[in-house]
CSV table of C-alpha atoms and ligand atoms in Angstrom, one decimal:
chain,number,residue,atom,x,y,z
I,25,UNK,CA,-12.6,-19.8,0.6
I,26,UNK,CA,-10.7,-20.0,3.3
I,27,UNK,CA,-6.7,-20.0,3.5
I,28,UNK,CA,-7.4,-18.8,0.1
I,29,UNK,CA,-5.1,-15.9,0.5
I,30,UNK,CA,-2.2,-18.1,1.6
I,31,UNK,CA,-2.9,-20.4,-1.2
I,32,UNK,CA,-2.5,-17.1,-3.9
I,33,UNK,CA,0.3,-15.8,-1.2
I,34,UNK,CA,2.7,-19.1,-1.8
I,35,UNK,CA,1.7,-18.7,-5.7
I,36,UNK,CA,3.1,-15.1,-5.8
I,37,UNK,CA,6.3,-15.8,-3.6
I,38,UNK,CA,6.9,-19.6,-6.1
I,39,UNK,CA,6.2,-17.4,-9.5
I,40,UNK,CA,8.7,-15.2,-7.7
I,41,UNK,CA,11.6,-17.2,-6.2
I,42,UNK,CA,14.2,-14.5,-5.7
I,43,UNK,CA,11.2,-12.0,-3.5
I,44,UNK,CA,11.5,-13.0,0.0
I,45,UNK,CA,9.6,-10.8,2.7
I,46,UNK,CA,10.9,-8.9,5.7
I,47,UNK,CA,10.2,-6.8,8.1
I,48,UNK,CA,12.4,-3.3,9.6
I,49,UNK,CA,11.5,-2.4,12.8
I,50,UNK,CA,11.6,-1.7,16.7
I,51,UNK,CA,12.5,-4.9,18.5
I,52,UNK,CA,10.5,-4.2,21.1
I,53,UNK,CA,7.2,-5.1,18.8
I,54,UNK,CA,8.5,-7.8,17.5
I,55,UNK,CA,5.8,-10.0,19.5
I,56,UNK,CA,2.6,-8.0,18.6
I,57,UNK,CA,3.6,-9.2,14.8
I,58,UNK,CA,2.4,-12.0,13.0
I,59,UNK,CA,5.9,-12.8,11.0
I,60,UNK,CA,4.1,-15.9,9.1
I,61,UNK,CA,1.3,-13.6,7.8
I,62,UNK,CA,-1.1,-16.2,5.1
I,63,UNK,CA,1.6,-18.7,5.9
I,64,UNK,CA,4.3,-16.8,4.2
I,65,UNK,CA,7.6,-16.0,6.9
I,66,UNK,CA,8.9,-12.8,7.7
I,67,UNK,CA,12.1,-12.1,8.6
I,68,UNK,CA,12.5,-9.5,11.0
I,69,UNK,CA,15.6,-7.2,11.3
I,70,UNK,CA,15.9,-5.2,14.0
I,71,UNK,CA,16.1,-0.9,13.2
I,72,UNK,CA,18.4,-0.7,16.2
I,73,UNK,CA,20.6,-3.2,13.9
I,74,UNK,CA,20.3,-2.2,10.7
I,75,UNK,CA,21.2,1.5,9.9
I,76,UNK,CA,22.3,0.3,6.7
I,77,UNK,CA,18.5,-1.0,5.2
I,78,UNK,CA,16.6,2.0,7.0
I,79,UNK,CA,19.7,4.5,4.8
I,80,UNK,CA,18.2,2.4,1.7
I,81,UNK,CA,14.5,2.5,2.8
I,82,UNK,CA,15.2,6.3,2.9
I,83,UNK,CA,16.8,6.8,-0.6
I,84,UNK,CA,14.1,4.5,-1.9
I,85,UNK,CA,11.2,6.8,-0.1
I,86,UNK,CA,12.5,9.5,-1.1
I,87,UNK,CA,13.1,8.6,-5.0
I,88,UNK,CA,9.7,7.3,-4.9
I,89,UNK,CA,7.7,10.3,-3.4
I,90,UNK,CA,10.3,13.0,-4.6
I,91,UNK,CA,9.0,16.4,-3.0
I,92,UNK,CA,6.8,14.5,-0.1
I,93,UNK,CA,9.2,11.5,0.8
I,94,UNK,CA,10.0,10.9,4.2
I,95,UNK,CA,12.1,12.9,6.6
I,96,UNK,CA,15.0,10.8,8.1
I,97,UNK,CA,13.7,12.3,11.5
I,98,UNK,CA,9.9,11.2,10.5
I,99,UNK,CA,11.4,7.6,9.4
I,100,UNK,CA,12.5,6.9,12.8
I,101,UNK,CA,10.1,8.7,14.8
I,102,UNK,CA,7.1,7.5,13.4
I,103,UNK,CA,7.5,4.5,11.3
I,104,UNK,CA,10.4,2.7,13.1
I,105,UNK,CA,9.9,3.4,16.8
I,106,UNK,CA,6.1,2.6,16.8
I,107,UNK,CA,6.0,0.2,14.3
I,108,UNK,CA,7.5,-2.1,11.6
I,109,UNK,CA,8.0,-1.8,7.3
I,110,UNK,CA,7.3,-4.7,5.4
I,111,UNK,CA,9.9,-5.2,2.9
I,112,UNK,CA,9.7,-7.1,-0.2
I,113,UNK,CA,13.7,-7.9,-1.4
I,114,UNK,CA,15.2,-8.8,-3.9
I,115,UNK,CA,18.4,-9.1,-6.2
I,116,UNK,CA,19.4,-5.4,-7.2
I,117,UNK,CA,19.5,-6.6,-11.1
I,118,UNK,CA,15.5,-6.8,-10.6
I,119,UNK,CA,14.9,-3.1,-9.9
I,120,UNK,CA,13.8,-0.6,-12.6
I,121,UNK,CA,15.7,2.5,-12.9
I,122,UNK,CA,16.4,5.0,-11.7
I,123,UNK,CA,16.1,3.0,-8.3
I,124,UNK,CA,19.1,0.3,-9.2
I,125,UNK,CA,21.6,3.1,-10.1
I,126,UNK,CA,20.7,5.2,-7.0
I,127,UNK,CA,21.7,2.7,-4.3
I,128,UNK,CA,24.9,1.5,-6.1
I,129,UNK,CA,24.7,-2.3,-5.4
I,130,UNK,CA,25.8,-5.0,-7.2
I,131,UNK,CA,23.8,-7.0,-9.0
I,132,UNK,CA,23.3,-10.0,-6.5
I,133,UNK,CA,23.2,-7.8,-3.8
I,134,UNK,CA,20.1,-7.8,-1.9
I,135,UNK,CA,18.0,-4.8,-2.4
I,136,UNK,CA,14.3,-3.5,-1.3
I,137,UNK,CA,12.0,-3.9,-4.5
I,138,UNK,CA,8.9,-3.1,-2.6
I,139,UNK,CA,7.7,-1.6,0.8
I,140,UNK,CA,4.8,-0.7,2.9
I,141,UNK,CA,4.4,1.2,5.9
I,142,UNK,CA,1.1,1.3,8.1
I,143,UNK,CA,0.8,3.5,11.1
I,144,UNK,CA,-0.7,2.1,14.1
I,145,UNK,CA,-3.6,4.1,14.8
I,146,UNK,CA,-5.8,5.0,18.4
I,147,UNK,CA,-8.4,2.4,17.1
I,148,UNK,CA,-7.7,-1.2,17.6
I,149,UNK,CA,-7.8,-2.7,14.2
I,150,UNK,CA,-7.4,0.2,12.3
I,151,UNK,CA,-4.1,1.2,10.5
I,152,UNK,CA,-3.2,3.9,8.3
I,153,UNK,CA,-1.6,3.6,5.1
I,154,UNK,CA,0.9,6.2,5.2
I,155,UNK,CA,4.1,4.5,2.4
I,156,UNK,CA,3.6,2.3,-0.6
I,157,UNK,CA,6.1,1.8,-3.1
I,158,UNK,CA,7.5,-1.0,-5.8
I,159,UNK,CA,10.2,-0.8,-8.1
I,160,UNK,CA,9.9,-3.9,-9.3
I,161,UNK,CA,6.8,-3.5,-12.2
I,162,UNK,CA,4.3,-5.6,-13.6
I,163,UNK,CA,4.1,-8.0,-10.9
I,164,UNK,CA,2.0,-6.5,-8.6
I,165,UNK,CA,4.4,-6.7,-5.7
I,166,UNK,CA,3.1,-3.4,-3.9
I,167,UNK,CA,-0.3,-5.2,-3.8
I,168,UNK,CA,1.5,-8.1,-2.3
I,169,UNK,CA,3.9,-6.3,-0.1
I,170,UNK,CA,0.4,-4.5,1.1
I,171,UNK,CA,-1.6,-7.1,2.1
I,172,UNK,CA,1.1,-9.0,3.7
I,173,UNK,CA,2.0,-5.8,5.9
I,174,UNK,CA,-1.5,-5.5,7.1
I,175,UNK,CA,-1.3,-9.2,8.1
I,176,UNK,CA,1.7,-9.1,9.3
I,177,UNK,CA,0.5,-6.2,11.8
I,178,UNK,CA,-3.3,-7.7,12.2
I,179,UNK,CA,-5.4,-4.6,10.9
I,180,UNK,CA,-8.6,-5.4,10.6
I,181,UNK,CA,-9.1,-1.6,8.7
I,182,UNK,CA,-6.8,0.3,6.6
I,183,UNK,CA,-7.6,4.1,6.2
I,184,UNK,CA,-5.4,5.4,3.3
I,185,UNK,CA,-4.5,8.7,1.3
I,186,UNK,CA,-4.1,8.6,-2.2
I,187,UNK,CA,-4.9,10.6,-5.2
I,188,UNK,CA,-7.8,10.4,-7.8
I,189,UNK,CA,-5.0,10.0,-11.0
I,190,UNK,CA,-2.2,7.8,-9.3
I,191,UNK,CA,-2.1,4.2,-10.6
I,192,UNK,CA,-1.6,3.3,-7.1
I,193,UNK,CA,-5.9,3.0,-7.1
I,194,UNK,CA,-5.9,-0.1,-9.0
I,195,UNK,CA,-3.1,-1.2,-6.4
I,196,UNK,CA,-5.2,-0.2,-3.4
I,197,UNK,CA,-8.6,-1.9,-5.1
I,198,UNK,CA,-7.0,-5.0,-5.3
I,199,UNK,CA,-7.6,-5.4,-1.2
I,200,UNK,CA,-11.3,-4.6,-2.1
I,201,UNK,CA,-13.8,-1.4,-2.3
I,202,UNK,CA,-12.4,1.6,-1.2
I,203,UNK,CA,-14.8,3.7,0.6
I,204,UNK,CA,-14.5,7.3,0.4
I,205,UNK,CA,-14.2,8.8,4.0
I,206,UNK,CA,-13.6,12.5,2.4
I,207,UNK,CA,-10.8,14.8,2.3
I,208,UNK,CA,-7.7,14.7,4.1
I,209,UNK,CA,-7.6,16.2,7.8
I,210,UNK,CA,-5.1,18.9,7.9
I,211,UNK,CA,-4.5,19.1,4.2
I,212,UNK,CA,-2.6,17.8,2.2
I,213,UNK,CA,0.3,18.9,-0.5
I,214,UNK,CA,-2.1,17.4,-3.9
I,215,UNK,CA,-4.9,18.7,-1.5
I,216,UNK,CA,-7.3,19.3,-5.0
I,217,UNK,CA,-7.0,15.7,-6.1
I,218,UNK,CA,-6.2,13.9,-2.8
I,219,UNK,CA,-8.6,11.8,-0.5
I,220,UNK,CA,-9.3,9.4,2.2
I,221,UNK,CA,-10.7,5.9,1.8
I,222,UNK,CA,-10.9,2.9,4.2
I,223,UNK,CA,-10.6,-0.6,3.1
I,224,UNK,CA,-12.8,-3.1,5.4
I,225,UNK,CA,-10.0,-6.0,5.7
I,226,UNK,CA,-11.8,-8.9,8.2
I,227,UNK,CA,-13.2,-10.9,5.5
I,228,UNK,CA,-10.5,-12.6,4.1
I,229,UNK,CA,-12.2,-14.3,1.2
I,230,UNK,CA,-13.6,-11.6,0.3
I,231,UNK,CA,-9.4,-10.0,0.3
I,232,UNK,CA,-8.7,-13.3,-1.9
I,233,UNK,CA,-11.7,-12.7,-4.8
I,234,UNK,CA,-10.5,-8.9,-4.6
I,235,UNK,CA,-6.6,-10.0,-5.2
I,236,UNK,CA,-7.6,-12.0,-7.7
I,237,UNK,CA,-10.1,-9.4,-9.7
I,238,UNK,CA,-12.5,-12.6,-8.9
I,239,UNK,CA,-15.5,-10.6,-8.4
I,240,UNK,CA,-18.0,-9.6,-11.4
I,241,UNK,CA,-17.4,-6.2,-12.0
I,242,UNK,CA,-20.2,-3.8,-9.8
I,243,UNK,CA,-22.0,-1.3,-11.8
I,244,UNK,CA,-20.3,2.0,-11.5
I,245,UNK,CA,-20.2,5.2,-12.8
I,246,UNK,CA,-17.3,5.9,-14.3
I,247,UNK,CA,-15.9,10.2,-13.5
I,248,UNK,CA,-13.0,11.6,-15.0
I,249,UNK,CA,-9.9,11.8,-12.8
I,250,UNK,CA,-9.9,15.2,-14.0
I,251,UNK,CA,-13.4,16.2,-13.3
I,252,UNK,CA,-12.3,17.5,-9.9
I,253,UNK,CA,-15.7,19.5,-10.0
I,254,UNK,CA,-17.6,15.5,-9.3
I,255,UNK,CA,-15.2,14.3,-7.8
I,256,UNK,CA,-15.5,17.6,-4.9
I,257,UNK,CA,-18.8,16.6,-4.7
I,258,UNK,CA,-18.3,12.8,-4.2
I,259,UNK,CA,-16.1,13.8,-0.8
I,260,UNK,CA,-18.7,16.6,0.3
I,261,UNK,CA,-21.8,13.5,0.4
I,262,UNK,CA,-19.0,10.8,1.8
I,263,UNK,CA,-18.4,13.6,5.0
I,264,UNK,CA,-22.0,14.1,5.4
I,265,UNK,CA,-22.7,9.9,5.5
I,266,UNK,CA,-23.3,8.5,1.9
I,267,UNK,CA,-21.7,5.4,1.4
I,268,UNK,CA,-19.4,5.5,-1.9
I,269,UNK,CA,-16.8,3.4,-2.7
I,270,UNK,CA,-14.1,2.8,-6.1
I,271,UNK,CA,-15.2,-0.7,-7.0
I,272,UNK,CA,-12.4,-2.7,-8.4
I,273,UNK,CA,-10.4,-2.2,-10.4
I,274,UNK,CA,-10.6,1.5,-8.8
I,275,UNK,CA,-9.6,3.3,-12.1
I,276,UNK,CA,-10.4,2.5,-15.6
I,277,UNK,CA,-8.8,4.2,-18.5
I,278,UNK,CA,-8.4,8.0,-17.1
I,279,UNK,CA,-11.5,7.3,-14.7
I,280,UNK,CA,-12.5,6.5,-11.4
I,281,UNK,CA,-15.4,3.5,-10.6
I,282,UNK,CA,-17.7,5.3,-8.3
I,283,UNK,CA,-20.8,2.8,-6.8
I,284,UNK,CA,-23.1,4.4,-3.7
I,285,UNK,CA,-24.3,1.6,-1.4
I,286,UNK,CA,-27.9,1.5,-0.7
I,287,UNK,CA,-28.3,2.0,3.1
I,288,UNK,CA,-29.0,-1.1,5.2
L,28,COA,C1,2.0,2.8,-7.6
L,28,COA,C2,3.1,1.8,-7.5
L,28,COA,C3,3.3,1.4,-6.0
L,28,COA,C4,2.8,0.5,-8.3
L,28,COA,O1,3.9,-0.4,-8.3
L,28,COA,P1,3.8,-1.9,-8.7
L,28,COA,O2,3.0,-2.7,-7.8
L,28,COA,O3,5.1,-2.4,-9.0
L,28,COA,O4,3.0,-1.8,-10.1
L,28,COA,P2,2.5,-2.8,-11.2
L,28,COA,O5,3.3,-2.7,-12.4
L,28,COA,O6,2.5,-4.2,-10.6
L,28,COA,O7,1.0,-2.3,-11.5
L,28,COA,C5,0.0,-2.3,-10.5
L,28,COA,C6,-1.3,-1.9,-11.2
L,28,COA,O8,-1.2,-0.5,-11.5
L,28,COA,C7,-1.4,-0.3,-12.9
L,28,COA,N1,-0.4,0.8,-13.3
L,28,COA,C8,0.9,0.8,-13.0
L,28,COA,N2,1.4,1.9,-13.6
L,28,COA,C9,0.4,2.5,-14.3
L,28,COA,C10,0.3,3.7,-15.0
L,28,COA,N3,1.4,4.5,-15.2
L,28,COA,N4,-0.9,4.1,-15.5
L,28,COA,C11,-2.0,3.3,-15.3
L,28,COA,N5,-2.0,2.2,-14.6
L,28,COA,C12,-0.8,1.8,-14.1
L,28,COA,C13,-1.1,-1.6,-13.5
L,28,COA,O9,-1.8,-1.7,-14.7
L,28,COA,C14,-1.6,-2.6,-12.5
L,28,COA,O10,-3.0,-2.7,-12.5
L,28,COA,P3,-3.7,-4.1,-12.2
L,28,COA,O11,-3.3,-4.4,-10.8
L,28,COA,O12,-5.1,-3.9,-12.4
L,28,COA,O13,-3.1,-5.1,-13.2
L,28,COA,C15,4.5,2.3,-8.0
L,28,COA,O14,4.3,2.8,-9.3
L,28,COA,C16,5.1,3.4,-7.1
L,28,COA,O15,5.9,3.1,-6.3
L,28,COA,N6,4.7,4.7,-7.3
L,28,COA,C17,5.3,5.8,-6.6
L,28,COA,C18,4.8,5.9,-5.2
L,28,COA,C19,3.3,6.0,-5.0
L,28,COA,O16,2.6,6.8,-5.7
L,28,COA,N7,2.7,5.2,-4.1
L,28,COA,C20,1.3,5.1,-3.8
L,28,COA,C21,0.9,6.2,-2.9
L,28,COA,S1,-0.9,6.2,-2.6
């Protein structure tokens, strides 16, 4: 299965000829990037160049996370300096409200419809998922804009926050099983409902079955999203070195898909 993720990459961007992928960041990375990530080319603008896109990033961040989006200060310190945002744009016209009518484009102006941010982290490989966002529904461009951000910056591992009830777990499942690596360190705002997973990226056909919801479904249990009770107890046994993960689709109807791994 091999260059099967390309394959489904050209698919996406053909079913989708107005998407076109870029990258915003520090020049100064720009050769530690792979800008043809599964085949599909990146063009990268340079932050030191483009005040204008970051601005829109910002707006965008911020309309997306409302109370937790990023700080201008945070976007530059820690997303542009060390490291790049994969951009999916597009034609404003394409993006759902209230996002179009915030940015006050023009219709064939280009706009971001989805982005991504991963934060380099001290272990080779692994990156963290710190931004996700699409407004540009039902065609799973923040799955898309995802993957092609990890290859784009060659992480091997993806550690990632997110919360029991967003919709963004089916998003994050379709990269594969999310283990559950416990609650977040240092807190965090949705601290009851929030945790940490990793998603085990160096197996890329395994990436392409997942993407394409290729695999037969693995039994799981299915817990409430609201059953924060179970759920506690899920991230108290992940800390202390039981391997659980969210088998895809990740969330089902109001539930989670909870599987242990049997050791070895
Ligand atoms: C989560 C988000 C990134 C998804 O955007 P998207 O990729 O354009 O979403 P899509 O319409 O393609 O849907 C993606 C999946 O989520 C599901 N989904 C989307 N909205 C949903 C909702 N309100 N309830 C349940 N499921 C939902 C879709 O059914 C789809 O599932 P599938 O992949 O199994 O088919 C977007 O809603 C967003 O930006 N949210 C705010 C920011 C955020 O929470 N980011 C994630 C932080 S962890």
């Amino acid at each position: 299965m091999a260059g099967e993720l390309a394959s489904l990459a050209q698919a996406f961007f053909a079913a989708a000829p107005e998407l076109s992928l870029q990258a915003l960041g520090s020049g100064v990375h720009v050769p530690s990037l792979d800008l043809s990530p599964y085949g599909i080319p990146v063009k990268h603008l340079l932050a030191e160049h483009n005040a204008e896109l970051a601005r829109q990033y910002l707006t965008l961040n911020q309309l997306a996370f409302g109370g937790i989006g990023v700080p201008r200060w945070v976007l530059s310190d820690l997303y542009l300096l060390p490291g790049a945002i994969g951009l999916l744009r597009c034609p404003a016209r394409l993006l759902k409200a209230p996002a179009r009518e915030r940015l006050l484009l023009a219709d064939e102006e280009p706009a971001i419809g989805a982005a991504c941010y991963v934060a380099p982290s001290l272990t080779p490989g692994l990156f963290v998922g710190v931004s996700l966002f699409s407004f540009l529904p039902g065609r799973s461009a923040s799955a898309w804009v995802k993957l092609l951000t990890l290859g784009m910056v060659r992480a091997k591992r993806l550690r990632g926050v997110t919360q029991w009830d967003n919709p963004a777990v089916r998003v994050h499942s379709r990269l594969g099983p999310m283990r559950l690596v416990g609650r977040v360190p240092g807190g965090h705002e949705y601290d009851e409902r929030t945790f940490v997973y990793e998603t085990d990226l160096s197996d890329e056909a395994r990436v392409a079955r997942a993407m394409l919801r290729g695999d037969a479904a693995l039994p799981a249990v299915r817990i409430p999203v609201t059953d924060l009770l179970s759920l506690g107890t899920l991230l108290d046994r992940a800390e202390a070195g039981a391997r659980l993960e969210l088998v895809p689709p990740g969330q089902d109807d109001g539930h989670v898909l909870v599987r242990e791994v049997p050791p070895g």
